[in-house]
CSV table of C-alpha atoms in Angstrom, one decimal:
chain,number,residue,atom,x,y,z
F,1,MET,CA,109.0,84.5,94.2
F,2,ALA,CA,108.3,85.1,90.4
F,3,TRP,CA,104.8,85.5,91.5
F,4,LEU,CA,105.1,87.9,94.3
F,5,TYR,CA,108.3,90.3,92.9
F,6,GLY,CA,107.5,89.9,88.9
F,7,SER,CA,103.9,89.4,88.1
F,8,ALA,CA,101.1,92.0,87.3
F,9,GLU,CA,98.7,90.1,89.3
F,10,ALA,CA,100.7,90.6,92.8
F,11,ALA,CA,101.2,94.1,91.9
F,12,ALA,CA,97.5,94.6,91.6
F,13,LEU,CA,96.4,93.0,94.5
F,14,SER,CA,99.2,95.3,96.3
F,15,GLU,CA,97.6,98.1,94.9
F,16,GLN,CA,94.0,97.3,95.5
F,17,ALA,CA,95.1,96.8,99.3
F,18,TYR,CA,96.6,100.3,99.6
F,19,ASN,CA,93.7,101.6,97.6
F,20,GLY,CA,91.1,100.2,99.8
F,21,MET,CA,93.0,101.4,103.1
F,22,VAL,CA,93.4,105.0,101.4
F,23,ARG,CA,89.7,105.1,100.7
F,24,TYR,CA,88.6,103.8,104.0
F,25,VAL,CA,91.1,106.1,106.4
F,26,ARG,CA,89.5,108.9,104.2
F,27,ASP,CA,85.8,108.0,104.9
F,28,VAL,CA,86.7,107.7,108.8
F,29,LEU,CA,88.2,111.3,108.9
F,30,ASP,CA,85.3,112.7,106.8
F,31,HIS,CA,82.9,111.4,109.6
F,32,ALA,CA,84.9,112.2,112.3
F,33,ARG,CA,85.0,116.0,111.3
F,34,ASP,CA,82.6,118.3,113.2
F,35,ARG,CA,81.1,120.8,110.9
F,36,ARG,CA,84.2,123.4,111.4
F,37,GLY,CA,86.4,120.7,109.7
F,38,ARG,CA,88.4,119.7,112.5
F,39,LEU,CA,89.4,116.3,113.6
F,40,PRO,CA,88.9,114.9,117.4
F,41,SER,CA,92.5,115.2,117.7
F,42,GLN,CA,91.8,119.1,117.1
F,43,ARG,CA,89.0,119.2,119.7
F,44,LYS,CA,88.2,119.6,123.2
F,45,ALA,CA,87.9,116.1,124.3
F,46,GLY,CA,84.3,114.6,124.8
F,47,THR,CA,82.9,116.7,121.9
F,48,LEU,CA,81.1,115.1,119.0
F,49,PRO,CA,81.7,113.5,116.7
F,50,ARG,CA,84.4,111.2,117.9
F,51,TRP,CA,86.9,108.5,116.5
F,52,PRO,CA,85.3,105.1,116.0
F,53,ALA,CA,87.4,102.3,118.2
F,54,SER,CA,90.8,101.9,117.6
F,55,ALA,CA,92.0,99.1,115.0
F,56,VAL,CA,94.2,97.6,117.7
F,57,LEU,CA,92.9,95.0,119.8
F,58,ALA,CA,92.6,95.7,123.4
F,59,PRO,CA,94.9,93.5,125.6
F,60,GLY,CA,93.1,90.0,126.6
F,61,ALA,CA,90.5,90.1,123.3
F,62,THR,CA,90.0,87.1,121.8
F,63,ALA,CA,88.6,86.2,118.3
F,64,ALA,CA,84.9,86.0,119.7
F,65,MET,CA,85.1,89.1,121.8
F,66,ALA,CA,87.2,91.2,119.8
F,67,ASP,CA,87.5,94.4,121.7
F,68,THR,CA,89.2,97.2,120.5
F,69,LEU,CA,91.3,100.0,122.4
F,70,PRO,CA,89.5,103.6,122.5
F,71,CYS,CA,90.8,106.4,120.9
F,72,GLY,CA,90.0,109.5,122.7
F,73,ASN,CA,91.1,112.6,120.9
F,74,LEU,CA,94.7,111.1,120.1
F,75,PRO,CA,96.0,112.2,116.0
F,76,PRO,CA,95.2,109.7,113.6
F,77,ALA,CA,97.9,106.9,112.4
F,78,VAL,CA,98.3,103.8,110.3
F,79,VAL,CA,100.8,101.1,111.5
F,80,LEU,CA,102.2,98.8,109.0
F,81,ASP,CA,104.5,95.8,109.0
F,82,MET,CA,107.7,96.4,106.8
F,83,ASP,CA,108.8,93.7,105.2
F,84,GLU,CA,106.4,92.5,102.0
F,85,THR,CA,103.9,94.9,103.1
F,86,ALA,CA,105.7,98.6,102.4
F,87,VAL,CA,109.1,97.2,100.9
F,88,LEU,CA,109.9,94.3,99.0
F,89,ASN,CA,113.2,92.6,100.1
F,90,LEU,CA,114.4,92.0,96.2
F,91,GLY,CA,118.2,92.0,97.0
F,92,TYR,CA,117.6,89.6,99.6
F,93,GLU,CA,115.3,86.8,97.6
F,94,TYR,CA,117.3,87.2,95.1
F,95,ASP,CA,120.4,85.7,96.8
F,96,ASP,CA,117.8,83.1,98.3
F,97,ALA,CA,116.7,81.9,94.9
F,98,GLN,CA,120.5,81.7,93.7
F,99,THR,CA,121.3,79.8,96.5
F,100,ALA,CA,118.2,77.9,97.7
F,101,ARG,CA,119.1,78.1,101.5
F,102,GLY,CA,117.0,77.6,104.4
F,103,PHE,CA,116.5,80.6,106.6
F,104,ASP,CA,119.5,81.7,108.4
F,105,GLN,CA,119.1,84.2,111.2
F,106,LYS,CA,122.5,85.5,111.2
F,107,ARG,CA,122.4,86.2,107.0
F,108,TRP,CA,118.8,88.0,107.7
F,109,GLU,CA,120.8,90.4,110.0
F,110,ARG,CA,123.6,91.3,107.5
F,111,TRP,CA,120.9,91.7,104.9
F,112,GLU,CA,119.4,94.2,107.6
F,113,LYS,CA,122.7,96.1,108.0
F,114,ALA,CA,123.9,95.8,104.1
F,115,GLY,CA,120.5,95.8,102.1
F,116,ALA,CA,119.1,99.3,102.3
F,117,THR,CA,119.9,100.4,98.5
F,118,LYS,CA,118.5,96.9,97.5
F,119,VAL,CA,114.7,97.1,98.4
F,120,ALA,CA,111.8,98.7,96.3
F,121,ALA,CA,108.7,99.8,97.6
F,122,VAL,CA,105.4,97.2,97.5
F,123,PRO,CA,103.3,98.9,94.6
F,124,GLY,CA,101.0,100.8,96.0
F,125,ALA,CA,102.5,101.8,99.0
F,126,VAL,CA,104.7,105.4,97.8
F,127,ALA,CA,101.4,106.6,96.6
F,128,ALA,CA,99.2,105.4,99.7
F,129,PHE,CA,101.7,107.3,102.4
F,130,ARG,CA,101.8,110.4,100.4
F,131,ALA,CA,97.9,110.8,100.0
F,132,LEU,CA,97.7,109.3,104.2
F,133,ARG,CA,100.0,112.0,105.4
F,134,ALA,CA,98.3,114.7,103.4
F,135,MET,CA,95.2,114.0,105.5
F,136,GLY,CA,97.5,114.2,108.6
F,137,VAL,CA,98.0,111.1,109.2
F,138,THR,CA,100.9,109.7,110.8
F,139,MET,CA,102.8,106.4,109.3
F,140,VAL,CA,104.1,104.2,111.5
F,141,ILE,CA,105.9,101.0,111.1
F,142,ASN,CA,106.0,97.7,113.5
F,143,THR,CA,108.5,95.3,112.0
F,144,ASN,CA,110.5,92.5,113.7
F,145,ARG,CA,114.0,93.6,112.5
F,146,SER,CA,116.4,94.4,115.0
F,147,ALA,CA,116.5,97.4,116.9
F,148,ALA,CA,120.4,96.7,116.6
F,149,ASN,CA,119.8,97.9,112.9
F,150,ALA,CA,117.5,101.0,113.6
F,151,ASP,CA,119.2,103.2,111.3
F,152,GLN,CA,120.1,101.0,108.6
F,153,THR,CA,116.1,100.3,108.8
F,154,ALA,CA,115.1,103.5,108.5
F,155,GLN,CA,117.8,104.1,105.5
F,156,ALA,CA,115.9,101.1,103.7
F,157,LEU,CA,112.4,102.9,104.1
F,158,LYS,CA,113.5,106.1,103.1
F,159,ASN,CA,115.4,104.7,99.9
F,160,ALA,CA,112.3,102.9,98.9
F,161,GLY,CA,110.7,106.2,98.8
F,162,LEU,CA,108.4,106.0,101.9
F,163,GLY,CA,109.8,109.0,103.9
F,164,ASP,CA,111.7,109.4,107.1
F,165,PHE,CA,111.0,107.2,110.1
F,166,ARG,CA,112.1,107.6,113.9
F,167,HIS,CA,113.1,104.8,116.1
F,168,GLY,CA,110.4,105.0,118.9
F,169,GLU,CA,108.3,107.5,117.5
F,170,THR,CA,107.3,106.0,114.1
F,171,LEU,CA,109.5,103.1,113.7
F,172,PHE,CA,108.9,99.9,116.2
F,173,LEU,CA,111.4,97.3,116.1
F,174,LYS,CA,111.4,93.5,117.7
F,175,GLY,CA,112.2,93.8,121.2
F,176,ASP,CA,110.6,97.2,122.0
F,177,VAL,CA,108.1,97.9,124.6
F,178,ASP,CA,108.1,94.4,126.1
F,179,GLY,CA,111.2,92.5,124.7
F,180,LYS,CA,108.9,90.2,122.5
F,181,SER,CA,108.9,89.3,118.7
F,182,GLY,CA,105.0,89.4,119.0
F,183,LYS,CA,103.6,92.6,117.9
F,184,ASP,CA,100.6,93.1,120.5
F,185,GLY,CA,102.8,94.9,123.0
F,186,ARG,CA,104.2,97.4,120.5
F,187,ARG,CA,100.6,97.8,119.0
F,188,VAL,CA,99.3,98.6,122.3
F,189,ALA,CA,102.2,101.1,123.0
F,190,ILE,CA,101.6,102.7,119.7
F,191,ALA,CA,97.6,103.1,120.2
F,192,GLN,CA,98.4,105.0,123.6
F,193,LYS,CA,100.0,107.8,121.3
F,194,TYR,CA,97.7,107.3,118.2
F,195,CYS,CA,94.3,106.6,117.0
F,196,VAL,CA,95.1,103.8,114.8
F,197,LEU,CA,92.8,103.7,112.2
F,198,ALA,CA,94.4,101.0,110.1
F,199,LEU,CA,96.8,98.0,109.9
F,200,ALA,CA,98.4,96.2,107.4
F,201,GLY,CA,100.5,93.3,106.8
F,202,ASP,CA,101.2,90.1,105.0
F,203,GLN,CA,101.0,87.9,108.0
F,204,LEU,CA,98.2,87.5,110.6
F,205,GLY,CA,100.5,88.5,113.3
F,206,ASP,CA,100.6,92.1,112.2
F,207,PHE,CA,97.2,92.2,113.3
F,208,ALA,CA,96.9,90.8,116.3
F,209,ASP,CA,99.3,88.0,118.4
F,210,LEU,CA,95.7,85.6,119.0
F,211,PHE,CA,96.3,84.1,115.7
F,212,ASN,CA,99.6,82.8,116.5
F,213,PRO,CA,99.5,81.3,120.0
F,214,PRO,CA,102.7,79.0,121.2
F,215,GLY,CA,103.7,75.7,119.6
F,216,PRO,CA,103.5,74.5,116.4
F,217,ALA,CA,101.5,76.8,113.9
F,218,PRO,CA,97.9,75.3,113.6
F,219,ALA,CA,97.1,76.0,110.4
F,220,ILE,CA,93.6,75.0,110.1
F,221,GLY,CA,92.7,76.8,113.5
F,222,ARG,CA,94.1,79.8,112.1
F,223,ARG,CA,92.2,79.5,108.9
F,224,MET,CA,89.0,79.4,110.6
F,225,LEU,CA,90.2,82.0,113.0
F,226,THR,CA,89.9,84.5,110.2
F,227,ALA,CA,86.2,83.7,109.7
F,228,VAL,CA,84.9,84.6,113.1
F,229,GLY,CA,82.1,87.1,112.8
F,230,PRO,CA,84.1,90.0,115.1
F,231,ILE,CA,87.3,89.2,112.9
F,232,GLU,CA,85.7,88.2,109.7
F,233,ALA,CA,84.3,92.4,109.4
F,234,ARG,CA,87.6,93.8,109.8
F,235,TRP,CA,89.5,92.3,107.0
F,236,GLY,CA,89.1,95.5,104.5
F,237,ASN,CA,87.6,97.5,107.6
F,238,GLY,CA,90.3,98.8,109.4
F,239,TRP,CA,92.7,95.5,108.7
F,240,PHE,CA,94.2,95.3,105.2
F,241,VAL,CA,96.5,92.5,104.2
F,242,LEU,CA,99.0,92.2,101.6
F,243,PRO,CA,100.1,89.2,99.4
F,244,ASN,CA,103.3,86.8,100.5
F,245,PRO,CA,103.0,83.7,99.4
F,246,VAL,CA,107.1,83.4,99.6
F,247,TYR,CA,107.3,82.8,103.6
F,248,GLY,CA,105.8,83.2,106.7
F,249,THR,CA,103.0,81.2,109.0
F,250,GLY,CA,100.6,81.5,105.8
F,251,LEU,CA,102.6,78.3,104.4
F,252,GLY,CA,102.2,75.9,107.5
F,253,THR,CA,99.5,73.6,106.1
F,254,GLY,CA,100.3,69.6,104.5
F,255,TRP,CA,98.4,67.8,102.4
F,256,ASP,CA,95.8,66.8,104.4
F,257,GLU,CA,94.9,70.3,105.4
F,258,THR,CA,94.7,71.7,102.0
F,259,PHE,CA,93.1,68.9,100.7
F,260,PRO,CA,90.2,67.4,103.1
F,261,ALA,CA,89.2,63.9,102.6
F,262,ASP,CA,85.9,64.8,101.2
F,263,LYS,CA,86.8,67.4,99.1
F,264,ARG,CA,89.2,65.1,96.8
F,265,TRP,CA,88.6,64.1,93.4
F,266,THR,CA,90.5,61.7,90.9
F,267,ASP,CA,90.4,61.4,87.5
F,268,ALA,CA,89.4,58.1,85.9
F,269,PRO,CA,89.2,58.5,82.3
């Protein structure tokens, strides 16, 4: 917690991710403009140049066959997770650090309802949201916060300086679209409205549900998936990861997985 919420190194990594995303999206927009400066969403369907494929994987995609959805002439958007991607939950984590309790869903729901004034923007987020909106890009939040707390969630985002969001339009919550906690269904629904140029998150499930198959988290398998050719090429090229060593599926490795037997060294003075 001290590292993520208090260190300059964590802030720099977050700024780096957001700077990279803004630069990437700006390049995509520049390459998609015609000689009159119009984007595909401002021109007749089928004209050149076109959008690249969406950053959203197509239904049924795998790490080895990571096909993405077409964009057509849809308006551009960026889709981001909320917690520890767009906002830092300082109030909740303060309480967590003080009490050292395990995760409690009811406690988290109380936080969603009452913590809207106790959050801060992730370093780099406010400037990136402002810059991307100035380019005509819609910012969409896809979070597993509860739909029952949509108003409070929108208020937390606004309090963090990230602007206005509307449930079902630019704010998608757990259970929306298909009733699931996995985000693929929501991503596909968003991609039917927008050309999603980039995704951002702090957990691999913010990019594709294929990283989180049913059952116990296969830590080593997940790590290997990130380096499969079609997936490896997406990091920093449409997919942008924010640091979060505090909670989540990324903390699933044990001793043997973290330190392979053939790589261990013991000091023998």
